[in-house]
Amino acid sequence: MKKEFFKELEKILYPSKIEDKFHNFYDLYENFKLDLFIFNHEQESVLKDPSHPRIVFKQALKIRRVKEPNSKESLAKFLHSIAHIEFSAINLALDSAYRFKDMPKSFYADFLEVADEEIGHFLLLQKALQELGFEYGDFTAHDALNLALNATTNSLKYRMAVVHRGLEAKGLDANIFVLNKLKNLKSHLNSYLQDTLKIILDDEIKHVSKGDIWWKFSKKDEDTFLEVCKKFKDFVLAGKVLNEKDRLRAGFSKEELQDLNTFYSKKSK
């Protein structure tokens, strides 16, 4: 007998152990690819706080700087902040697949693929943390991405725009900044971390592209991304310096990038 997709996905969203989350996800993803689920689009979606390490609520979303380049703890805090973003991105992708019903099957395939790749990113960063003698959860972490999840539960259009086309694209901007920081880092992990961040960048371009596709699918023709930025002004949806090359590859237009630069430069004054 086939299992119900959304009910099984709910179990993966809210487990008590990360290991269970990943193990059960791999089973679900394999069964999805084998077409072994039924889809009850009347299934009610619940909303709970996901399991996270020592969250500091309403802390700004940012990546810690490596204040002491030769300090293992300083580097670990830096990596932990990135790992937390990747872990949060897993939940965001799973929640999008879980929450929005009556979508084409390709929608669910897209966001399960995103979750699968985000798990891969997290595990690469977790390995580096462990190499330094730390674990995910050893340091505090922000909850900005979970706030964005909660703010967009009732709208596919805004979930795609704010989270998958907005905050994920902001990650494209940050990735270049982080790679530059690593060039000056004296650590035996330097090469490993640069390779990891390049993997993350390549995958994130695809993730933003998926967000772009489904945002355009869900919005009205006259809706603009700038209007989304204004409506959700509590979430800054662009880095200080835009990664224009990769944003264009992910589906942004040159006009949108000009609007983003103008809007956020005015906001910072």
Short mmCIF file of C-alpha atoms in Angstrom, two decimals:
data_model
loop_
_atom_site.label_atom_id
_atom_site.label_comp_id
_atom_site.label_asym_id
_atom_site.label_seq_id
_atom_site.Cartn_x
_atom_site.Cartn_y
_atom_site.Cartn_z
CA MET A 1 0.00 0.00 0.00
CA LYS A 2 1.36 3.41 -0.99
CA LYS A 3 2.05 5.95 1.76
CA GLU A 4 0.73 9.51 1.71
CA PHE A 5 3.36 12.05 0.63
CA PHE A 6 2.49 15.04 2.80
CA LYS A 7 2.01 12.99 5.96
CA GLU A 8 5.42 11.37 5.50
CA LEU A 9 7.04 14.71 4.73
CA GLU A 10 5.64 16.17 7.96
CA LYS A 11 7.53 13.51 9.93
CA ILE A 12 10.78 14.66 8.33
CA LEU A 13 10.14 18.34 9.05
CA TYR A 14 9.83 17.92 12.80
CA PRO A 15 12.03 15.09 14.14
CA SER A 16 13.97 15.32 17.41
CA LYS A 17 17.26 14.10 15.90
CA ILE A 18 19.07 15.41 12.83
CA GLU A 19 20.25 11.87 11.98
CA ASP A 20 16.63 10.67 11.82
CA LYS A 21 15.70 13.65 9.65
CA PHE A 22 18.34 12.87 7.03
CA HIS A 23 17.87 9.09 7.07
CA ASN A 24 14.10 9.39 6.68
CA PHE A 25 14.48 12.02 3.98
CA TYR A 26 16.66 9.75 1.85
CA ASP A 27 14.01 7.02 2.10
CA LEU A 28 11.24 9.45 1.17
CA TYR A 29 13.20 10.92 -1.74
CA GLU A 30 13.96 7.48 -3.16
CA ASN A 31 10.30 6.45 -2.85
CA PHE A 32 9.24 9.72 -4.51
CA LYS A 33 11.52 9.03 -7.49
CA LEU A 34 10.04 5.53 -7.71
CA ASP A 35 6.51 7.01 -7.73
CA LEU A 36 5.51 5.16 -4.54
CA PHE A 37 3.39 7.91 -2.95
CA ILE A 38 -0.20 9.02 -3.13
CA PHE A 39 -0.88 12.77 -2.80
CA ASN A 40 -3.75 13.87 -0.59
CA HIS A 41 -3.95 17.55 -1.44
CA GLU A 42 -6.65 17.98 1.22
CA GLN A 43 -4.11 17.05 3.91
CA GLU A 44 -3.92 19.89 6.45
CA SER A 45 -0.49 21.46 6.93
CA VAL A 46 0.68 22.10 10.49
CA LEU A 47 3.25 24.69 11.56
CA LYS A 48 5.67 24.02 14.40
CA ASP A 49 9.03 25.38 15.42
CA PRO A 50 11.69 23.10 13.93
CA SER A 51 14.43 21.60 16.07
CA HIS A 52 17.41 23.96 16.11
CA PRO A 53 20.53 24.50 18.20
CA ARG A 54 20.50 27.28 20.80
CA ILE A 55 18.53 29.80 18.74
CA VAL A 56 18.88 33.51 19.46
CA PHE A 57 15.50 34.83 18.39
CA LYS A 58 15.24 37.75 15.99
CA GLN A 59 18.99 38.06 15.61
CA ALA A 60 19.99 39.50 12.25
CA LEU A 61 20.85 37.02 9.53
CA LYS A 62 24.56 37.32 8.92
CA ILE A 63 27.69 35.23 8.68
CA ARG A 64 30.14 35.59 11.55
CA ARG A 65 33.53 37.02 10.67
CA VAL A 66 36.70 35.13 11.47
CA LYS A 67 38.06 37.57 14.07
CA GLU A 68 41.13 35.51 14.95
CA PRO A 69 42.38 33.73 11.78
CA ASN A 70 44.51 31.24 13.71
CA SER A 71 41.84 30.40 16.30
CA LYS A 72 40.04 27.10 15.83
CA GLU A 73 37.06 28.41 17.79
CA SER A 74 36.80 31.58 15.71
CA LEU A 75 36.86 29.55 12.48
CA ALA A 76 34.35 27.08 13.94
CA LYS A 77 31.91 29.90 14.78
CA PHE A 78 32.27 31.19 11.23
CA LEU A 79 31.56 27.73 9.77
CA HIS A 80 28.73 27.14 12.24
CA SER A 81 26.90 30.26 11.02
CA ILE A 82 27.11 29.00 7.43
CA ALA A 83 26.10 25.46 8.46
CA HIS A 84 23.07 26.90 10.23
CA ILE A 85 22.00 28.71 7.08
CA GLU A 86 22.28 25.45 5.15
CA PHE A 87 20.37 23.53 7.83
CA SER A 88 17.63 26.16 7.80
CA ALA A 89 17.53 25.94 4.00
CA ILE A 90 16.80 22.22 4.30
CA ASN A 91 13.70 22.99 6.34
CA LEU A 92 12.66 25.79 4.01
CA ALA A 93 12.78 23.49 0.99
CA LEU A 94 10.97 20.67 2.80
CA ASP A 95 8.33 23.05 4.11
CA SER A 96 7.65 24.42 0.62
CA ALA A 97 7.15 20.88 -0.69
CA TYR A 98 4.93 20.07 2.29
CA ARG A 99 2.84 23.21 2.60
CA PHE A 100 1.73 24.03 -0.92
CA LYS A 101 -0.83 21.66 -2.38
CA ASP A 102 -2.29 21.11 -5.85
CA MET A 103 1.01 21.86 -7.56
CA PRO A 104 2.51 20.01 -10.55
CA LYS A 105 4.63 17.04 -9.54
CA SER A 106 7.68 18.86 -10.90
CA PHE A 107 7.25 21.41 -8.08
CA TYR A 108 7.68 18.72 -5.44
CA ALA A 109 10.56 17.18 -7.38
CA ASP A 110 12.31 20.56 -7.47
CA PHE A 111 12.13 21.22 -3.75
CA LEU A 112 13.03 17.68 -2.73
CA GLU A 113 16.09 18.07 -4.94
CA VAL A 114 16.88 21.38 -3.22
CA ALA A 115 16.55 19.73 0.20
CA ASP A 116 18.80 16.86 -0.91
CA GLU A 117 21.53 19.26 -2.03
CA GLU A 118 21.19 21.42 1.09
CA ILE A 119 21.71 18.30 3.22
CA GLY A 120 24.86 17.64 1.21
CA HIS A 121 26.09 21.18 1.91
CA PHE A 122 25.35 20.83 5.62
CA LEU A 123 27.22 17.54 5.86
CA LEU A 124 30.30 19.03 4.17
CA LEU A 125 30.33 21.88 6.69
CA GLN A 126 29.60 19.56 9.58
CA LYS A 127 32.67 17.50 8.61
CA ALA A 128 34.83 20.65 8.77
CA LEU A 129 33.37 21.57 12.17
CA GLN A 130 34.13 18.11 13.50
CA GLU A 131 37.67 18.34 12.13
CA LEU A 132 38.07 21.43 14.32
CA GLY A 133 36.66 19.60 17.33
CA PHE A 134 33.14 21.09 17.32
CA GLU A 135 29.60 20.03 16.47
CA TYR A 136 26.58 21.77 15.00
CA GLY A 137 24.74 23.21 17.98
CA ASP A 138 27.85 24.19 19.93
CA PHE A 139 27.21 27.88 19.21
CA THR A 140 24.15 30.14 19.12
CA ALA A 141 22.38 30.77 15.82
CA HIS A 142 19.87 33.24 14.37
CA ASP A 143 16.27 32.38 13.48
CA ALA A 144 15.85 34.84 10.59
CA LEU A 145 15.16 32.13 8.01
CA ASN A 146 12.54 30.51 10.21
CA LEU A 147 10.88 33.91 10.61
CA ALA A 148 10.73 34.16 6.80
CA LEU A 149 9.19 30.69 6.65
CA ASN A 150 6.51 31.71 9.16
CA ALA A 151 5.83 34.99 7.34
CA THR A 152 5.09 33.24 4.03
CA THR A 153 3.09 30.17 5.05
CA ASN A 154 -0.13 31.38 3.41
CA SER A 155 1.22 32.42 0.03
CA LEU A 156 3.07 30.41 -2.56
CA LYS A 157 3.91 33.63 -4.39
CA TYR A 158 5.55 35.22 -1.37
CA ARG A 159 7.28 32.02 -0.24
CA MET A 160 8.92 31.71 -3.64
CA ALA A 161 9.82 35.42 -3.80
CA VAL A 162 11.00 36.07 -0.24
CA VAL A 163 12.68 32.76 0.53
CA HIS A 164 13.72 30.96 -2.63
CA ARG A 165 14.26 33.94 -4.93
CA GLY A 166 15.13 36.48 -2.23
CA LEU A 167 17.09 35.11 0.71
CA GLU A 168 18.66 32.32 -1.34
CA ALA A 169 19.85 34.89 -3.89
CA LYS A 170 21.25 36.92 -1.01
CA GLY A 171 23.31 33.80 -0.34
CA LEU A 172 24.78 34.14 -3.83
CA ASP A 173 25.95 37.63 -2.86
CA ALA A 174 27.42 36.37 0.42
CA ASN A 175 29.22 33.40 -1.13
CA ILE A 176 31.65 35.62 -3.04
CA PHE A 177 32.36 37.58 0.15
CA VAL A 178 33.04 34.39 2.10
CA LEU A 179 35.32 32.94 -0.58
CA ASN A 180 37.39 36.12 -0.51
CA LYS A 181 37.66 35.90 3.28
CA LEU A 182 38.94 32.34 3.06
CA LYS A 183 41.82 33.33 0.79
CA ASN A 184 43.53 34.97 3.77
CA LEU A 185 42.76 32.14 6.16
CA LYS A 186 45.69 30.08 7.44
CA SER A 187 44.15 26.68 8.04
CA HIS A 188 44.69 23.13 6.84
CA LEU A 189 40.99 23.22 5.89
CA ASN A 190 41.39 26.15 3.50
CA SER A 191 41.35 24.13 0.27
CA TYR A 192 38.51 21.89 1.50
CA LEU A 193 36.40 24.90 2.49
CA GLN A 194 36.98 26.71 -0.80
CA ASP A 195 35.90 23.58 -2.71
CA THR A 196 32.85 23.26 -0.45
CA LEU A 197 31.78 26.86 -0.98
CA LYS A 198 32.16 26.50 -4.75
CA ILE A 199 29.87 23.45 -4.64
CA ILE A 200 27.37 25.45 -2.58
CA LEU A 201 27.52 28.39 -5.01
CA ASP A 202 26.89 26.22 -8.07
CA ASP A 203 23.95 24.48 -6.38
CA GLU A 204 22.49 27.71 -5.00
CA ILE A 205 22.30 29.20 -8.49
CA LYS A 206 20.05 26.25 -9.40
CA HIS A 207 18.00 26.74 -6.22
CA VAL A 208 17.39 30.42 -6.93
CA SER A 209 16.48 29.48 -10.50
CA LYS A 210 13.82 27.09 -9.18
CA GLY A 211 12.49 29.84 -6.92
CA ASP A 212 12.43 32.15 -9.94
CA ILE A 213 10.48 29.63 -12.04
CA TRP A 214 7.83 28.98 -9.40
CA TRP A 215 7.54 32.63 -8.41
CA LYS A 216 6.79 33.50 -12.02
CA PHE A 217 4.36 30.56 -12.11
CA SER A 218 2.47 31.85 -9.07
CA LYS A 219 2.45 35.61 -9.58
CA LYS A 220 0.37 37.92 -11.73
CA ASP A 221 2.14 39.45 -14.72
CA GLU A 222 2.18 42.93 -13.17
CA ASP A 223 3.74 41.79 -9.87
CA THR A 224 7.35 42.91 -9.45
CA PHE A 225 10.13 41.71 -7.21
CA LEU A 226 10.71 45.27 -6.02
CA GLU A 227 7.15 45.31 -4.63
CA VAL A 228 8.00 42.16 -2.67
CA CYS A 229 11.11 43.85 -1.22
CA LYS A 230 8.99 46.80 -0.12
CA LYS A 231 6.24 44.64 1.37
CA PHE A 232 8.69 42.46 3.31
CA LYS A 233 11.01 45.26 4.37
CA ASP A 234 11.97 43.40 7.57
CA PHE A 235 13.82 40.91 5.39
CA VAL A 236 16.67 42.40 3.38
CA LEU A 237 16.59 40.41 0.15
CA ALA A 238 19.94 41.49 -1.26
CA GLY A 239 23.54 41.70 -0.11
CA LYS A 240 25.43 44.98 0.06
CA VAL A 241 27.18 44.04 -3.19
CA LEU A 242 25.11 42.04 -5.67
CA ASN A 243 26.58 38.96 -7.35
CA GLU A 244 25.12 40.16 -10.64
CA LYS A 245 26.67 37.45 -12.81
CA ASP A 246 25.09 34.58 -10.88
CA ARG A 247 21.81 36.39 -10.21
CA LEU A 248 21.40 36.83 -13.98
CA ARG A 249 22.12 33.12 -14.46
CA ALA A 250 19.42 32.34 -11.88
CA GLY A 251 16.69 34.33 -13.64
CA PHE A 252 16.98 37.95 -12.51
CA SER A 253 16.84 40.66 -15.15
CA LYS A 254 19.27 43.58 -15.40
CA GLU A 255 16.38 45.92 -14.61
CA GLU A 256 15.63 44.04 -11.40
CA LEU A 257 19.26 44.27 -10.31
CA GLN A 258 19.21 48.03 -10.91
CA ASP A 259 16.01 48.30 -8.86
CA LEU A 260 17.54 46.26 -6.02
CA ASN A 261 20.68 48.39 -5.94
CA THR A 262 18.66 51.60 -5.91
CA PHE A 263 16.13 50.41 -3.31
CA TYR A 264 18.60 49.05 -0.78
CA SER A 265 21.14 51.85 -1.24
CA LYS A 266 18.39 54.37 -0.37
CA LYS A 267 17.29 52.24 2.55
CA SER A 268 20.79 52.19 4.05
CA LYS A 269 21.08 56.01 4.04
#
